[in-house]
Short mmCIF file of C-alpha atoms and ligand atoms in Angstrom, two decimals:
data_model
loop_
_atom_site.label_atom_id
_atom_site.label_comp_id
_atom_site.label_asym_id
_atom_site.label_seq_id
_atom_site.Cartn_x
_atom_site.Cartn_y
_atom_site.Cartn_z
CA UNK H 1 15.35 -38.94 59.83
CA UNK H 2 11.61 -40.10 59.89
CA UNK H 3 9.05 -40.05 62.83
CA UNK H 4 6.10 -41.96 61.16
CA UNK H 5 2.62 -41.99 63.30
CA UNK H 6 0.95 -45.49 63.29
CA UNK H 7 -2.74 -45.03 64.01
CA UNK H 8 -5.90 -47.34 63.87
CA UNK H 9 -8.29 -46.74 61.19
CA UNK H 10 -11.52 -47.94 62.71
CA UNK H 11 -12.17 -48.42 66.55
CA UNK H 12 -9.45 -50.29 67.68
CA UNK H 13 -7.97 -53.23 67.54
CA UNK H 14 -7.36 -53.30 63.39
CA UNK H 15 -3.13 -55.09 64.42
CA UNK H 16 -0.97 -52.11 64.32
CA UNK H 17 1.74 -55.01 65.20
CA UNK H 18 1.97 -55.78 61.87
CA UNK H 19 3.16 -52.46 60.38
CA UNK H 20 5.60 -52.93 63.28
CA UNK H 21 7.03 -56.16 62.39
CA UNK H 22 6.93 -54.65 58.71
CA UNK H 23 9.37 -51.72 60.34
CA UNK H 24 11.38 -54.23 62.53
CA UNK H 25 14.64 -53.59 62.89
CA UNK H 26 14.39 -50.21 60.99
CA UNK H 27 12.98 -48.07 64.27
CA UNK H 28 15.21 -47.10 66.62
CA UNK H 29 12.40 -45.70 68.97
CA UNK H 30 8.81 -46.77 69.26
CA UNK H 31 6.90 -44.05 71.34
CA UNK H 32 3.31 -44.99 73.03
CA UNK H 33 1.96 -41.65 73.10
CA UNK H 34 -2.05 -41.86 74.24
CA UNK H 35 -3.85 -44.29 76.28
CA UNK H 36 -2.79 -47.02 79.17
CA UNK H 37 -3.69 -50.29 80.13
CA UNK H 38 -6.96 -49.62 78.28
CA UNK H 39 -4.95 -51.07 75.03
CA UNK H 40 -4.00 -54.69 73.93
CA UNK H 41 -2.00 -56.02 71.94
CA UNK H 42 -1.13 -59.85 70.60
CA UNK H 43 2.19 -60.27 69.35
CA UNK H 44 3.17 -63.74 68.30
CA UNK H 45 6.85 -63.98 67.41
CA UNK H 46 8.09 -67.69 66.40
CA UNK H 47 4.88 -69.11 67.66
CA UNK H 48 5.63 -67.57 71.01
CA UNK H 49 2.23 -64.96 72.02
CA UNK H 50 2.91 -62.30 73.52
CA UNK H 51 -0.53 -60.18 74.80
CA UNK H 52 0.74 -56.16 76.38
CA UNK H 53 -1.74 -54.13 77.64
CA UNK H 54 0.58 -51.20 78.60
CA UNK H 55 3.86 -51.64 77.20
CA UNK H 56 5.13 -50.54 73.44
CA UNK H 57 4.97 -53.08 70.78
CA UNK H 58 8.75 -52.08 70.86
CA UNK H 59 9.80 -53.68 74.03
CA UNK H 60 10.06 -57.02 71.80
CA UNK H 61 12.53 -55.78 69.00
CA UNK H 62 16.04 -55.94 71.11
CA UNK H 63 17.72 -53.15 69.20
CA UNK H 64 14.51 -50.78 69.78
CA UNK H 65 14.03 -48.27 72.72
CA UNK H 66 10.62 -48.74 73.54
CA UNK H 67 9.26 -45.19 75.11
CA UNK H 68 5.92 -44.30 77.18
CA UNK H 69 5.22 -40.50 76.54
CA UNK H 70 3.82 -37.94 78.29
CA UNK H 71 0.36 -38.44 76.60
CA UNK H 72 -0.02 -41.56 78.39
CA UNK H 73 -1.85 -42.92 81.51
CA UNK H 74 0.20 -45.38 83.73
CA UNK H 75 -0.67 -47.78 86.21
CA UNK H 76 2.10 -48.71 87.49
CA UNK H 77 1.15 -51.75 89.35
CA UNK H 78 -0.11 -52.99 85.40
CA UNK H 79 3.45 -51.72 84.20
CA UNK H 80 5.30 -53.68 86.61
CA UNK H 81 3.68 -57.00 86.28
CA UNK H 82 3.92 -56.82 82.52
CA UNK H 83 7.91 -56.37 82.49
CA UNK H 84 7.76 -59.05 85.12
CA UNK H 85 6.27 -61.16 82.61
CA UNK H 86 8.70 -60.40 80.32
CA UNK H 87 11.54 -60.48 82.09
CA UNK H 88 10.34 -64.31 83.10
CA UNK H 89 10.28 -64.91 79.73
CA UNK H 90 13.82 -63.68 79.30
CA UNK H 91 13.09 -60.69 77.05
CA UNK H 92 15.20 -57.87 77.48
CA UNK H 93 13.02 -55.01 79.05
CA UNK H 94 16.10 -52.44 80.29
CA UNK H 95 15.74 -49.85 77.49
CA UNK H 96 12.26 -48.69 78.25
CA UNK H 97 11.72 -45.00 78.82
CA UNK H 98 8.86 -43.48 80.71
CA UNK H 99 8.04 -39.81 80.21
CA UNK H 100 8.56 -37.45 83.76
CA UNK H 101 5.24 -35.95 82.48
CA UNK H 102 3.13 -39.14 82.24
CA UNK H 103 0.02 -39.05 84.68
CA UNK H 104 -0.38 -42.38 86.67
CA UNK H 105 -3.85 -43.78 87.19
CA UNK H 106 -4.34 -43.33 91.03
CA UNK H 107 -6.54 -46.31 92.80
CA UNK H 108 -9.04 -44.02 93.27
CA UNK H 109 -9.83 -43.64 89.60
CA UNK H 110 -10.02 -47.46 89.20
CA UNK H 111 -12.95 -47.43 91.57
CA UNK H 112 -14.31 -44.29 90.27
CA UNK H 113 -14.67 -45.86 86.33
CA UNK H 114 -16.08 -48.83 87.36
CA UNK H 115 -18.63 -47.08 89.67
CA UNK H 116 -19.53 -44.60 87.21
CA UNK H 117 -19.62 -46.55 84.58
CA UNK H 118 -22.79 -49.32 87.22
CA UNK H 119 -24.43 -45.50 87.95
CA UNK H 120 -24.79 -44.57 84.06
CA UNK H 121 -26.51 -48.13 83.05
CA UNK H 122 -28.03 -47.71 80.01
CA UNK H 123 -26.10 -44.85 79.12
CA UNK H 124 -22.81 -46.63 80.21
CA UNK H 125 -19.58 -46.03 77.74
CA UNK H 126 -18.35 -49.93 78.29
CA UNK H 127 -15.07 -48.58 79.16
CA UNK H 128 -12.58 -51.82 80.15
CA UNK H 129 -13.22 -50.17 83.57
CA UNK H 130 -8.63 -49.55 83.93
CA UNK H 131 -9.43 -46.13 85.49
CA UNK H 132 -8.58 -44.40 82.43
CA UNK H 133 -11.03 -42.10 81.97
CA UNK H 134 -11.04 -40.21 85.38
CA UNK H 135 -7.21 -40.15 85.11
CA UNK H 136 -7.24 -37.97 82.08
CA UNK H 137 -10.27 -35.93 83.46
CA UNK H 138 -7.87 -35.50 86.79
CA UNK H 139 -5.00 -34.43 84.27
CA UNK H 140 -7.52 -31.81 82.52
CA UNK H 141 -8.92 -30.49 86.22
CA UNK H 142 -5.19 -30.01 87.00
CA UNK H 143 -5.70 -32.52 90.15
CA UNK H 144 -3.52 -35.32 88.10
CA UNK H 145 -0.45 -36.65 89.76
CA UNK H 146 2.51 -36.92 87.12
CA UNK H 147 5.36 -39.89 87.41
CA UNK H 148 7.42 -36.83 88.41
CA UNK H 149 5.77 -36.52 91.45
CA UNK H 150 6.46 -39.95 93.15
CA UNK H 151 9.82 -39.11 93.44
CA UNK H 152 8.97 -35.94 95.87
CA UNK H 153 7.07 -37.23 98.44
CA UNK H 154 5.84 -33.67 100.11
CA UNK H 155 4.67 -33.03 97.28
CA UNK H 156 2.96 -35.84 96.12
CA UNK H 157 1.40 -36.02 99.55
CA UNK H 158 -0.12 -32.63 98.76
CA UNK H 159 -1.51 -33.72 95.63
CA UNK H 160 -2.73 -36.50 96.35
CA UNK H 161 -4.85 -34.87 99.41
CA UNK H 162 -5.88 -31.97 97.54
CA UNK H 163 -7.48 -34.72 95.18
CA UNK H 164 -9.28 -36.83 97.54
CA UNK H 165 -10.82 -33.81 99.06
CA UNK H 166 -13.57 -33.95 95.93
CA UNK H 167 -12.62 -37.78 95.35
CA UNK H 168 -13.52 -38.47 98.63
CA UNK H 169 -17.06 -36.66 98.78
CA UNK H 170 -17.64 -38.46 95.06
CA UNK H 171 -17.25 -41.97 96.30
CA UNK H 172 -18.75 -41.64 99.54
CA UNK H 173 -21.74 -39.39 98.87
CA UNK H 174 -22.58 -40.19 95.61
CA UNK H 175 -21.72 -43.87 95.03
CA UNK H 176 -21.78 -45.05 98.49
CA UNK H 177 -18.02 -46.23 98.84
CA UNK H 178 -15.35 -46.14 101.23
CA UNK H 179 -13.78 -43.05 101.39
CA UNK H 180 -9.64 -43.60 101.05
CA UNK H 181 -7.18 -41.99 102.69
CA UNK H 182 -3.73 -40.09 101.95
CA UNK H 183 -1.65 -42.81 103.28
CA UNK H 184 -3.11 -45.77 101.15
CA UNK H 185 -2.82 -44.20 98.15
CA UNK H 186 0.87 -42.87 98.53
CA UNK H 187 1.90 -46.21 99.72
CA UNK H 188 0.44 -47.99 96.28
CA UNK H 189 1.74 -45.45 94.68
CA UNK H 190 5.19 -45.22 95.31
CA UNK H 191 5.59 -48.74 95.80
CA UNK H 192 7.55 -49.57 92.69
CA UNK H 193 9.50 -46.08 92.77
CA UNK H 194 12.78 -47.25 92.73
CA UNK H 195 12.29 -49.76 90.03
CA UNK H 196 10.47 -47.05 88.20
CA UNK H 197 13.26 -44.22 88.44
CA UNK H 198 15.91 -45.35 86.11
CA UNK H 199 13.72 -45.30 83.58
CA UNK H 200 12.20 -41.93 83.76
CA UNK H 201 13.07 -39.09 81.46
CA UNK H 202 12.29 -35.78 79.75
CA UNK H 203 11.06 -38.58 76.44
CA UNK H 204 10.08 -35.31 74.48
CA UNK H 205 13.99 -34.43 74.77
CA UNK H 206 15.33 -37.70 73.90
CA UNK H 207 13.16 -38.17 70.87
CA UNK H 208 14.34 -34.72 69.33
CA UNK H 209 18.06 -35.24 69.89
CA UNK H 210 16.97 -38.95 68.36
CA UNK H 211 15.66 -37.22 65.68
CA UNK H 212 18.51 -34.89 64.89
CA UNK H 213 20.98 -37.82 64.89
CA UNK H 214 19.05 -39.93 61.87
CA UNK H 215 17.04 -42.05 64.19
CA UNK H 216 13.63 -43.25 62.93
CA UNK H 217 11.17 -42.56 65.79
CA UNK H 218 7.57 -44.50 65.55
CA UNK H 219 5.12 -43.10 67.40
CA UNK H 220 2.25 -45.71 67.69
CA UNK H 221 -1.60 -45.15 69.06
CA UNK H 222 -3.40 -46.99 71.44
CA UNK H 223 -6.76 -47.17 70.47
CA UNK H 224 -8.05 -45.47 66.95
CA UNK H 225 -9.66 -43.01 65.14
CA UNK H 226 -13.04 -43.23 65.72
CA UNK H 227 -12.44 -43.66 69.85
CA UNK H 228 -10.50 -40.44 69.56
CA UNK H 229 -11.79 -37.64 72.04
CA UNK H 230 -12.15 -35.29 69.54
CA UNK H 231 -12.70 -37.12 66.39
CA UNK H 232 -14.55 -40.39 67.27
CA UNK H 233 -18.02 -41.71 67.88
CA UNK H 234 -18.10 -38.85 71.38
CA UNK H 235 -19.08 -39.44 74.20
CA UNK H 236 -18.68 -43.55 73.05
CA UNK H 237 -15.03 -42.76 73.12
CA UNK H 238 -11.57 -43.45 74.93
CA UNK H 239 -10.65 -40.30 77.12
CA UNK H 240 -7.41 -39.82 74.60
CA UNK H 241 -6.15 -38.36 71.35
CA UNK H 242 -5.61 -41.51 69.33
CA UNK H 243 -5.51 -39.41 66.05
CA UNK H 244 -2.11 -38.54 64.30
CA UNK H 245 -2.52 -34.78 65.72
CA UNK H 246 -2.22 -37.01 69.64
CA UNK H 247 1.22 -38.45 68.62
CA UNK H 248 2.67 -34.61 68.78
CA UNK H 249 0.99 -33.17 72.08
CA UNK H 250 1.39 -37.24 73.20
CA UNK H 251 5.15 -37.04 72.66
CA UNK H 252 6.79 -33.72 72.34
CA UNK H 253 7.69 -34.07 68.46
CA UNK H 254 6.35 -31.25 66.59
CA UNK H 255 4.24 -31.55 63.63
CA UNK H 256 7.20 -30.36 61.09
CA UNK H 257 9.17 -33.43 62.27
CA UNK H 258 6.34 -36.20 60.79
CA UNK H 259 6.88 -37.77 58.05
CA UNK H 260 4.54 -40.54 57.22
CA UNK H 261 1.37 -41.36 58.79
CA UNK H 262 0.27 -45.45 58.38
CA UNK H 263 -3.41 -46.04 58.83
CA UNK H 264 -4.30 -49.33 60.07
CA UNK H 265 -7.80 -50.83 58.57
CA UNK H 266 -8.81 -54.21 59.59
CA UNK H 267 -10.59 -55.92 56.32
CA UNK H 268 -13.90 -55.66 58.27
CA UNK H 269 -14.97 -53.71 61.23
CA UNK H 270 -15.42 -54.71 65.06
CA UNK H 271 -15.90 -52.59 67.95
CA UNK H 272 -15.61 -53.03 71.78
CA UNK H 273 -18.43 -51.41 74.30
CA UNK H 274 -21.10 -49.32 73.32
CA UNK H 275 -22.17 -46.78 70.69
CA UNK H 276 -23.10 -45.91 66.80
CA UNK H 277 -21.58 -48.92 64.35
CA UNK H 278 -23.72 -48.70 61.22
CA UNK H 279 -22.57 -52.10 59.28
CA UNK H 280 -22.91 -54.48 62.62
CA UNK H 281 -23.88 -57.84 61.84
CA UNK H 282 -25.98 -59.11 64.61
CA UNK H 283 -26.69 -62.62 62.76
CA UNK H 284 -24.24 -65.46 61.40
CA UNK H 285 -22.37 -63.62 59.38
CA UNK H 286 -21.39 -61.05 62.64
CA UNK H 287 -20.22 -64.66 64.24
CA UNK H 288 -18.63 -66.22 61.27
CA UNK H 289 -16.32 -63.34 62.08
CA UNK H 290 -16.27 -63.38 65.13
CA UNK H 291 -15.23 -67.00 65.36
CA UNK H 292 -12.91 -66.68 62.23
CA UNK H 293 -11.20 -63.63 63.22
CA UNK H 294 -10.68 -64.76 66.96
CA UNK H 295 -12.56 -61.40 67.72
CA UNK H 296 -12.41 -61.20 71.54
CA UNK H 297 -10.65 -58.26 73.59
CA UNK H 298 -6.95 -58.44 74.61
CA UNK H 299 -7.37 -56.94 77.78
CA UNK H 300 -10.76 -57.47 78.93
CA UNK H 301 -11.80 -60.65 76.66
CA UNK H 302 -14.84 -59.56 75.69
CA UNK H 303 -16.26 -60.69 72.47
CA UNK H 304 -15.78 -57.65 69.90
CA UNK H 305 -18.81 -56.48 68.00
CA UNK H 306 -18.53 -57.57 63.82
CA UNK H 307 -19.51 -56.31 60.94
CA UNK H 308 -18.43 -55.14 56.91
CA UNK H 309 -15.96 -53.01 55.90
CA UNK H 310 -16.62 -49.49 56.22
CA UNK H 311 -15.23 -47.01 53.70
CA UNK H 312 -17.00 -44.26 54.90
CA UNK H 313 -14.80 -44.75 57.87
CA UNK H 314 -11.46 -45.43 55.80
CA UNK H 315 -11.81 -41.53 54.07
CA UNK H 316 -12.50 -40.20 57.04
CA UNK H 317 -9.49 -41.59 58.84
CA UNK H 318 -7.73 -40.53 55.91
CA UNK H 319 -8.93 -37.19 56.04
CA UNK H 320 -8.34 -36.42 60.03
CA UNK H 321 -4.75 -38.08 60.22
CA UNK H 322 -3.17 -37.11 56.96
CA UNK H 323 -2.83 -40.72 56.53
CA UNK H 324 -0.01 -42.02 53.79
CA UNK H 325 -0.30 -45.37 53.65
CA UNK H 326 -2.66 -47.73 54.45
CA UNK H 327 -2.20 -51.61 56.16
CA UNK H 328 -5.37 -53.72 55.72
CA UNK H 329 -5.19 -56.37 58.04
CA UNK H 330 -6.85 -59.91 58.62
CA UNK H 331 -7.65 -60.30 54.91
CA UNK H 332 -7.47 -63.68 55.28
CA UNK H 333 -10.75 -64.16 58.22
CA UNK H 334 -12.74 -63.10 54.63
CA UNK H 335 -11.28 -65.90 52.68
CA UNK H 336 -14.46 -68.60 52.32
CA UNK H 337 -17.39 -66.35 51.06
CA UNK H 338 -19.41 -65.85 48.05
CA UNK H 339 -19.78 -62.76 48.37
CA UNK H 340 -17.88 -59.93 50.69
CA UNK H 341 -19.67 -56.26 51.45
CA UNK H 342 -18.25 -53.39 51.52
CA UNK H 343 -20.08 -50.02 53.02
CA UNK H 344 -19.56 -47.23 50.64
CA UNK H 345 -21.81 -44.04 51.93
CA UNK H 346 -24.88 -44.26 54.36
CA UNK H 347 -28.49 -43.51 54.14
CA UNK H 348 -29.65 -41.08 56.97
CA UNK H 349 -33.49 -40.36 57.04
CA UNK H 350 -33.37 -41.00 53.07
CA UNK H 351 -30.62 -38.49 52.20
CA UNK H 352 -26.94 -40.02 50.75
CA UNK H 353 -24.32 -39.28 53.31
CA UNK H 354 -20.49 -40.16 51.39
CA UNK H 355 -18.55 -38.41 54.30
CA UNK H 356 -19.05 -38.98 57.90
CA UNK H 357 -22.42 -37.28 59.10
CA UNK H 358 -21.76 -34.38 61.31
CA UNK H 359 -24.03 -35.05 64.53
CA UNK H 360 -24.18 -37.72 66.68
CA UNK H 361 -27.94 -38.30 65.92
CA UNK H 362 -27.42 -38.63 61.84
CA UNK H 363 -24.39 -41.48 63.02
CA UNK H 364 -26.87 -43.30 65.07
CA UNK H 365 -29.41 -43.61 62.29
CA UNK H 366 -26.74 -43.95 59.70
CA UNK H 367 -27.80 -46.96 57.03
CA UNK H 368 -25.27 -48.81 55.38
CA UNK H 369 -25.15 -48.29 51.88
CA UNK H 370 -23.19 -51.75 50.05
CA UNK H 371 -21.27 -52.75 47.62
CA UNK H 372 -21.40 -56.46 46.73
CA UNK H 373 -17.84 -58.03 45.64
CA UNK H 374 -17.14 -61.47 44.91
CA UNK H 375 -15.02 -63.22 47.35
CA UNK H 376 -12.32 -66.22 47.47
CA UNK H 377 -12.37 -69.72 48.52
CA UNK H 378 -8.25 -70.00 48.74
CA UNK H 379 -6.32 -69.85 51.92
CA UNK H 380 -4.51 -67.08 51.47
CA UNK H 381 -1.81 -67.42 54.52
CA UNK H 382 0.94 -68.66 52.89
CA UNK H 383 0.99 -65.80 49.91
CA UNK H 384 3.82 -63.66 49.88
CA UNK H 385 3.38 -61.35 47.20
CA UNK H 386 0.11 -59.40 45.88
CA UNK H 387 0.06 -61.30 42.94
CA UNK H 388 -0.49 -64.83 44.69
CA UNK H 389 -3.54 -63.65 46.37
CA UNK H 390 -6.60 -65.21 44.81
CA UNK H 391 -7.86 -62.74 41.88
CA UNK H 392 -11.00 -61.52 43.42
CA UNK H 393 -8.83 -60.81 46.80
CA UNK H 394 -6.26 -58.49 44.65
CA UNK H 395 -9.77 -56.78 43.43
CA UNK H 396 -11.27 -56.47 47.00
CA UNK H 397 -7.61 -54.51 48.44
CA UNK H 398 -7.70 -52.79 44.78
CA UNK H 399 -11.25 -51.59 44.89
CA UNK H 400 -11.07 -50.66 48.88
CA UNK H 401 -7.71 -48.35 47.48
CA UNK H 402 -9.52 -46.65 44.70
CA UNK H 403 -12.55 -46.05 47.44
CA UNK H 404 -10.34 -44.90 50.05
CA UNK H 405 -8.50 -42.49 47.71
CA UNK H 406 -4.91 -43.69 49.87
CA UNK H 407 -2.54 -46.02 49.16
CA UNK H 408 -2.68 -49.81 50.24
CA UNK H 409 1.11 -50.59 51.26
CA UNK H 410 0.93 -53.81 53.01
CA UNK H 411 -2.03 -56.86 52.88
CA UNK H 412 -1.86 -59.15 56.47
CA UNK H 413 -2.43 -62.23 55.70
CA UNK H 414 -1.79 -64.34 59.13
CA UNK H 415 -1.52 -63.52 62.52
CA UNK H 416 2.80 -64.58 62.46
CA UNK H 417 5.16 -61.93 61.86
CA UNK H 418 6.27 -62.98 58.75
CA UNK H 419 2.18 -63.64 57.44
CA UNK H 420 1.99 -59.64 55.84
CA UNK H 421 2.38 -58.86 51.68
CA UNK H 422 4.46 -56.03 51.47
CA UNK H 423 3.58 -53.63 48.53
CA UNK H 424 5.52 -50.39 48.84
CA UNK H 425 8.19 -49.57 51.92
CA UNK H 426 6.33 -47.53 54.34
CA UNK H 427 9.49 -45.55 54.99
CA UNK H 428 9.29 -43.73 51.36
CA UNK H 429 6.85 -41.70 49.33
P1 IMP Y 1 -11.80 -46.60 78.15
O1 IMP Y 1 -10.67 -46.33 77.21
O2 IMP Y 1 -11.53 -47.74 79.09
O3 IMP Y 1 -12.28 -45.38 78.85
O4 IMP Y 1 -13.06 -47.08 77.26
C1 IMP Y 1 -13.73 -46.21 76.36
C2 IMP Y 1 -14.13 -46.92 75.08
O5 IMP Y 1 -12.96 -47.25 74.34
C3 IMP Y 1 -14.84 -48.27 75.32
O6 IMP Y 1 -15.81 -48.43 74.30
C4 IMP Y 1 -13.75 -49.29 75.15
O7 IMP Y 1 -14.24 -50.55 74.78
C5 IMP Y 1 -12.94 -48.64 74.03
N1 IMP Y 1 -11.53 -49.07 74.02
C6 IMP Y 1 -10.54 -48.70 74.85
N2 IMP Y 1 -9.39 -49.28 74.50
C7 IMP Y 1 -9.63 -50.03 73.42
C8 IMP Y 1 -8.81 -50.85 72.58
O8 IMP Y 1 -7.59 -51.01 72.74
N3 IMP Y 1 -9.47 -51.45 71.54
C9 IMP Y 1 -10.78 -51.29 71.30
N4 IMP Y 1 -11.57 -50.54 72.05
C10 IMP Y 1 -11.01 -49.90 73.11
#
């Protein structure tokens, strides 16, 4: 039965929960499959909040088997102190899965993002500084030690030497740092390994055999669209895939085996750390949002950059992840405006751009070309159904559909579960 990708449309943090909670019960397996700690996400279930940095959305929904994937970068310290958490909290955390492929962020790399990140100063990335970066360049150079590899300890020894050979000259030579040694880093590493083995297993495995029995697989992003390595704003990127092509090499599941892909789009824009973000609002109306849309990072609590909506950005999502169904989220942090904006194409050195400009440079001097719509005074929380929302609400999710060329299946409405307008079922066509 279904594996349906859940991806963010923008850069991050557009509250993929809510096509989650819209799936509840229905997924047998949700499946983190790019990413680590880097992520964060706020689930509030019966006015309980829940904030993972690591962990699947899944590991809340008791008949779900939440599972890390291969494409992932763990730190396993983070991973144990968030089931800790949970566990305080008495939710069930014994069905999570980690993949035996899954790269774990060594200490090393922690100190190496941070440092790297104080050497590049103006030209810094803003990365939330979790190691993740170096982790997946480590995985690339082939010097990456897998979750595998903690439970041979000859071998990890050997890795983890033949890495700090070059890690050592980096942080000593060019950043002035203590060089580490073999024994430090084995001992954090394998520190939680008995915990940790129970849960590890060939994921890409599982999922298929889940797959051929009828089992609806989910396989959610961290990060979005325009962070991907590939596809975003590069080099103002995360070090992932976060695009619907990551969730296959991520996880294992072949292409064939997708069968919808849900777009997440946030009913503005905000972005985290530097780069490119043609319709920021660096005046009131970039706070209004900020304050109204409680706009500050999960994981690293810094205040998230605001501005319009973007539709520019919503084709092009829809272009590079075969999206099927959109989620527009937050609809409700617009209600209270005259008037709302909406970016349709950008103005580059005086030439129309409709589709995402094709170098870096055109991006950075991208103009924001608007559309005005009139907005809503209501409080649209409590709505249920499409046709409650104030009229000129219905026209701004209408008008961002026809723009978008995709369909709009669900409207949030409220940060609670239950605070989402459902408009088609984003298991069928
Ligand atoms: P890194 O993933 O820590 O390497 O950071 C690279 C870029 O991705 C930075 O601009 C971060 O702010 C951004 N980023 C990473 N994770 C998230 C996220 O979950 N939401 C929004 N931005 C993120």
């Amino acid at each position: 039965m279904p594996a349906i990708v859940l991806v963010g449309a923008q850069w991050g943090d557009e509250g993929k929960g809510k096509a989650t909670d819209l799936l509840g019960s229905r997924v047998d397996y949700v499946v983190k499959f790019n990413g680590g700690n880097n992520a964060g996400h706020t689930v509030v279930i019966d006015d309980e909040k829940y904030a993972l940095h690591l962990l699947p959305s899944g590991i809340l929904t008791p008949s779900c088997t939440p599972v890390i994937g291969n494409g992932v970068v763990v730190d396993l310290s983070v991973l144990f102190d968030e089931l800790a958490g949970l566990d305080a909290r008495g939710i069930d955390t014994s069905k999570l899965v980690i993949s035996a492929d899954a790269h774990v962020i060594a200490p090393y790399n922690r100190t190496l993002d941070k440092v790297t990140e104080r050497f590049l100063g103006s030209r810094r990335i803003g990365t939330t500084g979790r190691g993740i970066g170096p982790t997946y360049a480590d995985k690339m150079n082939r010097i990456g030690i897998r979750v595998q590899d903690l439970f041979d300890e000859g071998i990890l020894r050997q890795k983890v030497e033949g890495a700090l050979e070059l890690k050592n000259q980096v942080l000593a030579k060019i950043y002035n740092r203590r060089a580490v040694t073999v024994d430090e880093v084995v001992e954090e590493l394998i520190e939680h390994r008995d915990a940790l083995r129970p849960m590890v297993a060939d994921t890409g495995l599982l999922l298929s055999k889940a797959l051929d029995d009828g089992k609806t697989v989910l396989l959610e992003a961290g990060q979005a669209t325009l962070l991907d390595v590939d596809h975003g704003t590069y080099p103002f990127v995360t070090s992932s895939s976060a695009t619907a092509g990551g969730a296959c090499t991520g996880s294992g599941i072949p292409p064939t085996r997708i069968d919808r892909v849900v777009a997440i789009l946030k009913a503005y824009t905000t972005r985290v750390g530097e780069g490119p973000f043609p319709t920021e609002l660096l005046d009131d109306m970039g706070e209004h949002l900020r304050k109204t849309g409680g706009e500050y990072g999960t994981t690293t609590g810094r205040p998230r950059r605001c501005g319009w909506l973007d539709v520019v950005i919503g084709r092009y999502a829809t272009r590079v992840n075969g999206v099927t169904d959109f989620v527009i989220t937050k609809l409700d942090t617009l209600s209270g405006l005259d008037t709302v904006k909406v970016c349709v194409a950008y103005d580059v050195d005086g030439v129309r751009h409709d589709e995402m400009p094709m170098t870096q440079s055109e991006f950075h001097h991208a103009k924001p070309i608007y559309q005005d719509l009139p907005g809503w005074w209501e409080d649209i929380s409590g709505c249920r159904t499409f046709e409650e929302l104030p009229v000129n609400a219905q026209r701004y999710v209408e008008t961002v559909e026809q723009m978008i060329g995709q369909r709009v299946s669900a409207v949030g409405v409220g940060p609670g579960r239950d605070e989402i307008i459902s408009r088609h079922d984003l298991l069928e066509e």
